[in-house]
Amino acid sequence: MLAPETSAYRDAMARLGAAVNIVTTGTLENPVGFTASAVCSVTDSPPTLLVCLNRTSRARQAFHEGSALCVNVLASTQKELSNLFASPNSMQERFAAGHWTALATGAPVLEEAVASFDCKISQIVEVGTHSVMFGAVQAIRTHETAHGLVYFNRMYHALPIPSLKGTK
C-alpha cells in the first residue's frame, strides 16, 4: 500500500482542530519563540507534553541548546500575536508584543495566555521533517476567564468559555 500524497495528508490534517500556542525558550533577555499547533499531552504522571518543531526553523537551535521550553496557549484575542510569531520577524520584534515574565525554568511566559506550561526538555526525537520535544512540566499558570483559540481548516476560531452553571 502506498503512503498518501503529502498534499492530501496536509489537507486532511487541516481538519484536525488544534489549540494555537506560542512556544518559547531562552530567557527574558534573550528570548526565542515560534507559533505551534502541534502540541499535546503525553502523560499526567509525571506531567509531560510534546511539541513538534520543523527542523528548518531558525528557532530550532535554541531549543537544542537550552533545557527549557514554555507552551503558552493563546486566547481568542491573540490571533495577531500568533501571526507575528509565525512570521519572518526578528525575535526582538516578536517579543515586543505581549507581556512576558518567567516561572520556574526562566523561559518567557506570556502573562495573557489562557494557560502556560513551563517545562524542562527531557528528550528530543528527530522524526522526518520535525524535532519532537518532550517537556517535563515544572510550573503552570492559567487564566480561567480567557476564551480559547483554535486553528481548524486553515482558519482561526474562538472557543467560548463553557458555562459551569448546573454542573456538578
Short mmCIF file of N, CA, C and O in Angstrom, two decimals, residues 34-153:
data_model
loop_
_atom_site.label_atom_id
_atom_site.label_comp_id
_atom_site.label_asym_id
_atom_site.label_seq_id
_atom_site.Cartn_x
_atom_site.Cartn_y
_atom_site.Cartn_z
N PHE A 34 8.18 30.59 18.75
CA PHE A 34 7.51 30.32 17.48
C PHE A 34 6.06 29.91 17.77
O PHE A 34 5.72 29.52 18.88
N THR A 35 5.21 29.99 16.75
CA THR A 35 3.83 29.56 16.84
C THR A 35 3.74 28.08 16.52
O THR A 35 4.37 27.60 15.58
N ALA A 36 2.94 27.35 17.31
CA ALA A 36 2.79 25.91 17.10
C ALA A 36 1.37 25.47 17.39
O ALA A 36 0.74 25.94 18.34
N SER A 37 0.89 24.55 16.59
CA SER A 37 -0.37 23.87 16.90
C SER A 37 -0.12 22.40 17.19
O SER A 37 -1.01 21.72 17.70
N ALA A 38 1.08 21.92 16.88
CA ALA A 38 1.43 20.52 17.13
C ALA A 38 1.97 20.38 18.55
O ALA A 38 3.17 20.25 18.79
N VAL A 39 1.04 20.44 19.52
CA VAL A 39 1.35 20.33 20.94
C VAL A 39 0.31 19.40 21.54
O VAL A 39 -0.88 19.51 21.22
N CYS A 40 0.73 18.48 22.38
CA CYS A 40 -0.27 17.63 23.05
C CYS A 40 0.29 17.06 24.35
O CYS A 40 1.50 17.02 24.57
N SER A 41 -0.63 16.61 25.18
CA SER A 41 -0.25 15.98 26.43
C SER A 41 0.28 14.58 26.14
O SER A 41 -0.24 13.88 25.26
N VAL A 42 1.28 14.17 26.88
CA VAL A 42 1.82 12.82 26.77
C VAL A 42 1.34 11.98 27.95
O VAL A 42 0.83 10.89 27.77
N THR A 43 1.49 12.52 29.16
CA THR A 43 1.08 11.81 30.37
C THR A 43 0.89 12.83 31.49
O THR A 43 1.49 13.91 31.46
N ASP A 44 0.06 12.47 32.48
CA ASP A 44 -0.12 13.37 33.62
C ASP A 44 0.71 12.94 34.82
O ASP A 44 0.72 13.61 35.83
N SER A 45 1.40 11.81 34.70
CA SER A 45 2.21 11.33 35.81
C SER A 45 3.51 10.70 35.28
O SER A 45 3.49 9.53 34.89
N PRO A 46 4.60 11.45 35.21
CA PRO A 46 4.73 12.87 35.57
C PRO A 46 4.15 13.74 34.46
O PRO A 46 4.14 13.34 33.29
N PRO A 47 3.69 14.95 34.80
CA PRO A 47 3.11 15.83 33.78
C PRO A 47 4.12 16.10 32.66
O PRO A 47 5.18 16.68 32.90
N THR A 48 3.77 15.66 31.45
CA THR A 48 4.67 15.77 30.30
C THR A 48 3.86 16.09 29.06
O THR A 48 2.77 15.54 28.87
N LEU A 49 4.40 16.97 28.23
CA LEU A 49 3.76 17.28 26.95
C LEU A 49 4.79 17.18 25.85
O LEU A 49 5.98 17.02 26.11
N LEU A 50 4.32 17.26 24.61
CA LEU A 50 5.25 17.27 23.49
C LEU A 50 4.92 18.41 22.56
O LEU A 50 3.78 18.87 22.48
N VAL A 51 5.96 18.89 21.88
CA VAL A 51 5.86 19.98 20.91
C VAL A 51 6.65 19.56 19.68
O VAL A 51 7.78 19.08 19.81
N CYS A 52 6.07 19.76 18.50
CA CYS A 52 6.78 19.48 17.25
C CYS A 52 7.27 20.78 16.63
O CYS A 52 6.53 21.76 16.56
N LEU A 53 8.52 20.78 16.20
CA LEU A 53 9.17 21.95 15.61
C LEU A 53 9.85 21.54 14.32
O LEU A 53 10.63 20.57 14.30
N ASN A 54 9.56 22.26 13.24
CA ASN A 54 10.17 21.96 11.95
C ASN A 54 11.69 22.06 12.06
O ASN A 54 12.21 23.02 12.64
N ARG A 55 12.38 21.09 11.49
CA ARG A 55 13.84 21.06 11.58
C ARG A 55 14.51 22.22 10.85
O ARG A 55 15.67 22.54 11.11
N THR A 56 13.78 22.89 9.93
CA THR A 56 14.34 24.03 9.21
C THR A 56 14.09 25.35 9.94
O THR A 56 14.57 26.39 9.49
N SER A 57 13.39 25.31 11.05
CA SER A 57 13.08 26.54 11.79
C SER A 57 14.35 27.18 12.35
O SER A 57 15.22 26.50 12.89
N ARG A 58 14.42 28.50 12.25
CA ARG A 58 15.58 29.20 12.82
C ARG A 58 15.57 29.16 14.34
O ARG A 58 16.57 29.43 14.98
N ALA A 59 14.44 28.83 14.95
CA ALA A 59 14.34 28.72 16.41
C ALA A 59 14.88 27.38 16.92
O ALA A 59 15.20 27.25 18.10
N ARG A 60 15.02 26.41 16.05
CA ARG A 60 15.37 25.05 16.46
C ARG A 60 16.64 24.95 17.28
O ARG A 60 16.68 24.28 18.31
N GLN A 61 17.69 25.62 16.86
CA GLN A 61 18.97 25.51 17.56
C GLN A 61 18.86 25.94 19.01
O GLN A 61 19.44 25.32 19.90
N ALA A 62 18.09 26.98 19.29
CA ALA A 62 17.95 27.47 20.67
C ALA A 62 17.30 26.42 21.56
O ALA A 62 17.66 26.29 22.73
N PHE A 63 16.36 25.65 21.02
CA PHE A 63 15.73 24.60 21.81
C PHE A 63 16.68 23.43 22.02
O PHE A 63 16.63 22.77 23.04
N HIS A 64 17.55 23.18 21.07
CA HIS A 64 18.53 22.11 21.23
C HIS A 64 19.64 22.51 22.20
O HIS A 64 20.23 21.66 22.85
N GLU A 65 19.91 23.80 22.32
CA GLU A 65 20.96 24.27 23.23
C GLU A 65 20.44 24.42 24.66
O GLU A 65 21.16 24.20 25.61
N GLY A 66 19.20 24.85 24.79
CA GLY A 66 18.63 25.12 26.10
C GLY A 66 17.97 23.88 26.69
O GLY A 66 17.87 22.84 26.06
N SER A 67 17.55 24.01 27.92
CA SER A 67 16.89 22.88 28.56
C SER A 67 15.46 23.23 28.95
O SER A 67 14.80 22.48 29.62
N ALA A 68 14.98 24.41 28.51
CA ALA A 68 13.64 24.84 28.92
C ALA A 68 12.78 25.13 27.70
O ALA A 68 13.27 25.48 26.63
N LEU A 69 11.48 24.97 27.88
CA LEU A 69 10.51 25.44 26.91
C LEU A 69 9.24 25.78 27.66
O LEU A 69 8.96 25.20 28.71
N CYS A 70 8.49 26.74 27.13
CA CYS A 70 7.21 27.10 27.73
C CYS A 70 6.17 27.11 26.63
O CYS A 70 6.35 27.77 25.60
N VAL A 71 5.08 26.37 26.83
CA VAL A 71 3.95 26.37 25.92
C VAL A 71 2.94 27.36 26.45
O VAL A 71 2.41 27.19 27.55
N ASN A 72 2.69 28.43 25.68
CA ASN A 72 1.74 29.47 26.03
C ASN A 72 0.51 29.31 25.14
O ASN A 72 0.59 29.56 23.93
N VAL A 73 -0.60 28.87 25.71
CA VAL A 73 -1.84 28.62 24.96
C VAL A 73 -2.52 29.97 24.74
O VAL A 73 -2.83 30.68 25.70
N LEU A 74 -2.76 30.31 23.47
CA LEU A 74 -3.27 31.63 23.16
C LEU A 74 -4.77 31.77 23.36
O LEU A 74 -5.54 30.82 23.18
N ALA A 75 -5.18 33.00 23.70
CA ALA A 75 -6.58 33.36 23.85
C ALA A 75 -7.14 33.80 22.50
O ALA A 75 -6.38 34.13 21.57
N SER A 76 -8.45 33.85 22.41
CA SER A 76 -9.11 34.22 21.15
C SER A 76 -8.73 35.62 20.67
O SER A 76 -8.82 35.91 19.48
N THR A 77 -8.29 36.47 21.56
CA THR A 77 -7.90 37.84 21.21
C THR A 77 -6.45 37.94 20.72
O THR A 77 -5.98 39.06 20.44
N GLN A 78 -5.75 36.82 20.60
CA GLN A 78 -4.32 36.86 20.30
C GLN A 78 -3.95 36.30 18.92
O GLN A 78 -2.84 35.84 18.71
N LYS A 79 -4.86 36.41 17.95
CA LYS A 79 -4.58 35.96 16.59
C LYS A 79 -3.37 36.68 16.01
O LYS A 79 -2.52 36.07 15.35
N GLU A 80 -3.31 38.00 16.23
CA GLU A 80 -2.20 38.80 15.68
C GLU A 80 -0.86 38.36 16.27
O GLU A 80 0.16 38.33 15.58
N LEU A 81 -0.87 38.01 17.55
CA LEU A 81 0.36 37.52 18.19
C LEU A 81 0.79 36.20 17.58
O LEU A 81 1.97 35.96 17.32
N SER A 82 -0.17 35.33 17.30
CA SER A 82 0.12 34.07 16.63
C SER A 82 0.78 34.32 15.28
O SER A 82 1.81 33.71 14.95
N ASN A 83 0.20 35.22 14.50
CA ASN A 83 0.76 35.53 13.18
C ASN A 83 2.14 36.16 13.28
O ASN A 83 3.02 35.87 12.47
N LEU A 84 2.35 37.01 14.28
CA LEU A 84 3.65 37.64 14.49
C LEU A 84 4.73 36.59 14.75
O LEU A 84 5.83 36.64 14.18
N PHE A 85 4.42 35.60 15.60
CA PHE A 85 5.41 34.57 15.95
C PHE A 85 5.58 33.53 14.84
O PHE A 85 6.52 32.74 14.87
N ALA A 86 4.68 33.54 13.85
CA ALA A 86 4.81 32.64 12.70
C ALA A 86 5.48 33.36 11.52
O ALA A 86 5.75 32.73 10.50
N SER A 87 5.75 34.63 11.68
CA SER A 87 6.31 35.45 10.60
C SER A 87 7.84 35.38 10.58
O SER A 87 8.45 34.88 11.51
N PRO A 88 8.45 35.96 9.54
CA PRO A 88 9.92 36.03 9.50
C PRO A 88 10.50 37.14 10.36
O PRO A 88 11.70 37.38 10.31
N ASN A 89 9.67 37.83 11.16
CA ASN A 89 10.16 38.92 12.01
C ASN A 89 11.23 38.42 12.97
O ASN A 89 11.28 37.24 13.31
N SER A 90 12.04 39.36 13.43
CA SER A 90 13.10 39.03 14.39
C SER A 90 12.49 38.64 15.73
O SER A 90 11.34 38.99 16.03
N MET A 91 13.28 37.99 16.56
CA MET A 91 12.81 37.64 17.90
C MET A 91 12.52 38.90 18.70
O MET A 91 11.56 38.95 19.46
N GLN A 92 13.31 39.94 18.52
CA GLN A 92 13.09 41.20 19.22
C GLN A 92 11.72 41.77 18.86
O GLN A 92 10.98 42.22 19.73
N GLU A 93 11.37 41.73 17.57
CA GLU A 93 10.06 42.23 17.14
C GLU A 93 8.93 41.37 17.70
O GLU A 93 7.89 41.88 18.11
N ARG A 94 9.13 40.07 17.71
CA ARG A 94 8.10 39.16 18.22
C ARG A 94 7.81 39.43 19.70
O ARG A 94 6.66 39.56 20.11
N PHE A 95 8.86 39.51 20.50
CA PHE A 95 8.68 39.64 21.94
C PHE A 95 8.36 41.07 22.39
O PHE A 95 8.08 41.29 23.56
N ALA A 96 8.36 42.04 21.45
CA ALA A 96 7.94 43.39 21.79
C ALA A 96 6.43 43.43 22.04
O ALA A 96 5.93 44.34 22.69
N ALA A 97 5.70 42.45 21.53
CA ALA A 97 4.26 42.35 21.74
C ALA A 97 3.98 41.46 22.95
O ALA A 97 4.72 40.52 23.22
N GLY A 98 2.93 41.74 23.67
CA GLY A 98 2.57 40.94 24.85
C GLY A 98 3.38 41.36 26.06
O GLY A 98 4.28 42.21 25.98
N HIS A 99 3.05 40.75 27.18
CA HIS A 99 3.76 40.99 28.45
C HIS A 99 4.39 39.68 28.88
O HIS A 99 3.68 38.68 29.06
N TRP A 100 5.68 39.68 29.06
CA TRP A 100 6.44 38.46 29.30
C TRP A 100 7.04 38.46 30.71
O TRP A 100 7.60 39.44 31.16
N THR A 101 6.92 37.32 31.39
CA THR A 101 7.53 37.10 32.69
C THR A 101 8.19 35.73 32.64
O THR A 101 8.29 35.13 31.56
N ALA A 102 8.61 35.22 33.78
CA ALA A 102 9.21 33.89 33.83
C ALA A 102 8.66 33.14 35.05
O ALA A 102 8.24 33.77 36.03
N LEU A 103 8.67 31.84 34.97
CA LEU A 103 8.29 30.98 36.10
C LEU A 103 9.53 30.19 36.52
O LEU A 103 10.60 30.75 36.66
N ALA A 104 9.39 28.88 36.69
CA ALA A 104 10.46 28.05 37.25
C ALA A 104 11.71 27.94 36.38
O ALA A 104 12.83 27.97 36.89
N THR A 105 11.55 27.77 35.06
CA THR A 105 12.71 27.49 34.21
C THR A 105 13.41 28.74 33.68
O THR A 105 14.52 28.65 33.18
N GLY A 106 12.74 29.87 33.73
CA GLY A 106 13.29 31.10 33.19
C GLY A 106 12.88 31.37 31.75
O GLY A 106 13.16 32.44 31.21
N ALA A 107 12.22 30.40 31.08
CA ALA A 107 11.74 30.62 29.72
C ALA A 107 10.63 31.67 29.74
O ALA A 107 9.88 31.77 30.71
N PRO A 108 10.51 32.48 28.68
CA PRO A 108 9.47 33.51 28.66
C PRO A 108 8.05 32.93 28.74
O PRO A 108 7.71 31.98 28.04
N VAL A 109 7.24 33.54 29.62
CA VAL A 109 5.86 33.15 29.84
C VAL A 109 4.97 34.33 29.48
O VAL A 109 5.16 35.43 29.99
N LEU A 110 3.99 34.12 28.62
CA LEU A 110 3.07 35.16 28.21
C LEU A 110 2.01 35.35 29.28
O LEU A 110 1.21 34.45 29.55
N GLU A 111 1.99 36.51 29.91
CA GLU A 111 1.06 36.77 31.01
C GLU A 111 -0.40 36.63 30.61
O GLU A 111 -1.22 36.21 31.40
N GLU A 112 -0.75 37.00 29.37
CA GLU A 112 -2.14 36.97 28.93
C GLU A 112 -2.59 35.61 28.38
O GLU A 112 -3.71 35.49 27.89
N ALA A 113 -1.76 34.60 28.42
CA ALA A 113 -2.11 33.29 27.86
C ALA A 113 -3.25 32.63 28.65
O ALA A 113 -3.41 32.86 29.84
N VAL A 114 -4.02 31.79 27.96
CA VAL A 114 -5.07 31.00 28.60
C VAL A 114 -4.43 30.07 29.64
O VAL A 114 -4.92 29.91 30.75
N ALA A 115 -3.33 29.47 29.23
CA ALA A 115 -2.55 28.60 30.13
C ALA A 115 -1.10 28.63 29.65
O ALA A 115 -0.84 28.80 28.46
N SER A 116 -0.18 28.48 30.60
CA SER A 116 1.24 28.38 30.28
C SER A 116 1.80 27.17 30.99
O SER A 116 1.56 26.97 32.19
N PHE A 117 2.53 26.34 30.25
CA PHE A 117 3.17 25.14 30.78
C PHE A 117 4.68 25.35 30.70
O PHE A 117 5.26 25.29 29.61
N ASP A 118 5.31 25.60 31.82
CA ASP A 118 6.74 25.86 31.90
C ASP A 118 7.44 24.53 32.09
O ASP A 118 7.19 23.83 33.09
N CYS A 119 8.30 24.15 31.15
CA CYS A 119 8.86 22.79 31.11
C CYS A 119 10.38 22.76 31.00
O CYS A 119 10.99 23.67 30.44
N LYS A 120 10.96 21.65 31.46
CA LYS A 120 12.33 21.30 31.14
C LYS A 120 12.26 20.28 30.02
O LYS A 120 11.47 19.34 30.08
N ILE A 121 13.08 20.46 29.00
CA ILE A 121 13.10 19.49 27.90
C ILE A 121 13.77 18.22 28.40
O ILE A 121 14.92 18.25 28.86
N SER A 122 13.05 17.12 28.33
CA SER A 122 13.58 15.84 28.81
C SER A 122 14.15 14.99 27.68
O SER A 122 15.02 14.14 27.92
N GLN A 123 13.68 15.24 26.46
CA GLN A 123 14.13 14.42 25.33
C GLN A 123 13.73 15.12 24.04
O GLN A 123 12.70 15.78 23.98
N ILE A 124 14.55 14.96 23.00
CA ILE A 124 14.22 15.42 21.66
C ILE A 124 14.43 14.25 20.71
O ILE A 124 15.49 13.63 20.71
N VAL A 125 13.39 13.96 19.93
CA VAL A 125 13.45 12.87 18.97
C VAL A 125 13.25 13.46 17.58
O VAL A 125 12.33 14.23 17.35
N GLU A 126 14.12 13.10 16.66
CA GLU A 126 14.02 13.58 15.28
C GLU A 126 13.17 12.60 14.48
O GLU A 126 13.47 11.41 14.42
N VAL A 127 12.06 13.12 13.89
CA VAL A 127 11.16 12.29 13.11
C VAL A 127 10.86 13.01 11.80
O VAL A 127 10.22 14.08 11.81
N GLY A 128 11.35 12.47 10.70
CA GLY A 128 11.09 13.10 9.40
C GLY A 128 11.57 14.54 9.38
O GLY A 128 12.71 14.84 9.67
N THR A 129 10.65 15.44 9.07
CA THR A 129 10.98 16.86 8.93
C THR A 129 10.95 17.62 10.25
O THR A 129 11.21 18.82 10.27
N HIS A 130 10.62 16.95 11.36
CA HIS A 130 10.41 17.66 12.62
C HIS A 130 11.23 17.10 13.79
O HIS A 130 11.60 15.92 13.80
N SER A 131 11.47 17.99 14.76
CA SER A 131 12.02 17.60 16.06
C SER A 131 10.83 17.52 17.00
O SER A 131 10.03 18.46 17.08
N VAL A 132 10.71 16.41 17.71
CA VAL A 132 9.65 16.24 18.70
C VAL A 132 10.29 16.43 20.06
O VAL A 132 11.13 15.64 20.48
N MET A 133 9.90 17.51 20.73
CA MET A 133 10.48 17.86 22.02
C MET A 133 9.52 17.46 23.14
O MET A 133 8.35 17.84 23.11
N PHE A 134 10.02 16.71 24.10
CA PHE A 134 9.23 16.30 25.25
C PHE A 134 9.57 17.23 26.41
O PHE A 134 10.74 17.42 26.72
N GLY A 135 8.54 17.78 27.04
CA GLY A 135 8.75 18.72 28.15
C GLY A 135 8.15 18.21 29.44
O GLY A 135 6.96 17.90 29.49
N ALA A 136 8.98 18.11 30.47
CA ALA A 136 8.50 17.77 31.81
C ALA A 136 8.03 19.06 32.47
O ALA A 136 8.83 19.99 32.67
N VAL A 137 6.75 19.13 32.81
CA VAL A 137 6.16 20.36 33.32
C VAL A 137 6.67 20.67 34.72
O VAL A 137 6.60 19.83 35.62
N GLN A 138 7.19 21.90 34.89
CA GLN A 138 7.73 22.35 36.17
C GLN A 138 6.79 23.33 36.87
O GLN A 138 6.77 23.40 38.10
N ALA A 139 6.02 24.09 36.08
CA ALA A 139 5.10 25.08 36.64
C ALA A 139 3.98 25.33 35.64
O ALA A 139 4.17 25.17 34.43
N ILE A 140 2.82 25.74 36.16
CA ILE A 140 1.65 26.02 35.33
C ILE A 140 1.02 27.34 35.79
O ILE A 140 0.94 27.60 36.98
N ARG A 141 0.58 28.13 34.82
CA ARG A 141 -0.21 29.34 35.11
C ARG A 141 -1.44 29.29 34.21
O ARG A 141 -1.33 28.99 33.02
N THR A 142 -2.64 29.57 34.77
CA THR A 142 -3.87 29.59 33.97
C THR A 142 -4.66 30.86 34.22
O THR A 142 -4.53 31.49 35.26
N HIS A 143 -5.48 31.20 33.23
CA HIS A 143 -6.43 32.31 33.32
C HIS A 143 -7.80 31.75 32.99
O HIS A 143 -8.08 31.41 31.84
N GLU A 144 -8.65 31.64 33.99
CA GLU A 144 -9.94 30.98 33.86
C GLU A 144 -10.94 31.73 33.01
O GLU A 144 -11.91 31.15 32.54
N THR A 145 -10.77 33.03 32.79
CA THR A 145 -11.77 33.82 32.08
C THR A 145 -11.44 34.08 30.61
O THR A 145 -12.21 34.74 29.92
N ALA A 146 -10.34 33.57 30.12
CA ALA A 146 -9.95 33.80 28.73
C ALA A 146 -10.61 32.78 27.80
O ALA A 146 -10.71 31.61 28.13
N HIS A 147 -11.06 33.26 26.65
CA HIS A 147 -11.62 32.39 25.62
C HIS A 147 -10.47 31.76 24.84
O HIS A 147 -9.45 32.40 24.59
N GLY A 148 -10.62 30.51 24.42
CA GLY A 148 -9.57 29.81 23.71
C GLY A 148 -9.51 30.15 22.23
O GLY A 148 -10.43 30.76 21.67
N LEU A 149 -8.43 29.76 21.59
CA LEU A 149 -8.21 29.96 20.16
C LEU A 149 -7.78 28.64 19.55
O LEU A 149 -6.83 28.01 20.04
N VAL A 150 -8.46 28.21 18.49
CA VAL A 150 -8.07 27.00 17.78
C VAL A 150 -7.86 27.32 16.30
O VAL A 150 -8.38 28.32 15.78
N TYR A 151 -7.09 26.46 15.67
CA TYR A 151 -6.84 26.56 14.24
C TYR A 151 -7.47 25.34 13.60
O TYR A 151 -7.14 24.20 13.95
N PHE A 152 -8.43 25.57 12.70
CA PHE A 152 -9.15 24.49 12.03
C PHE A 152 -9.44 24.90 10.60
O PHE A 152 -9.89 26.03 10.36
N ASN A 153 -9.17 24.01 9.65
CA ASN A 153 -9.42 24.25 8.23
C ASN A 153 -8.72 25.54 7.76
O ASN A 153 -9.28 26.33 7.03
#
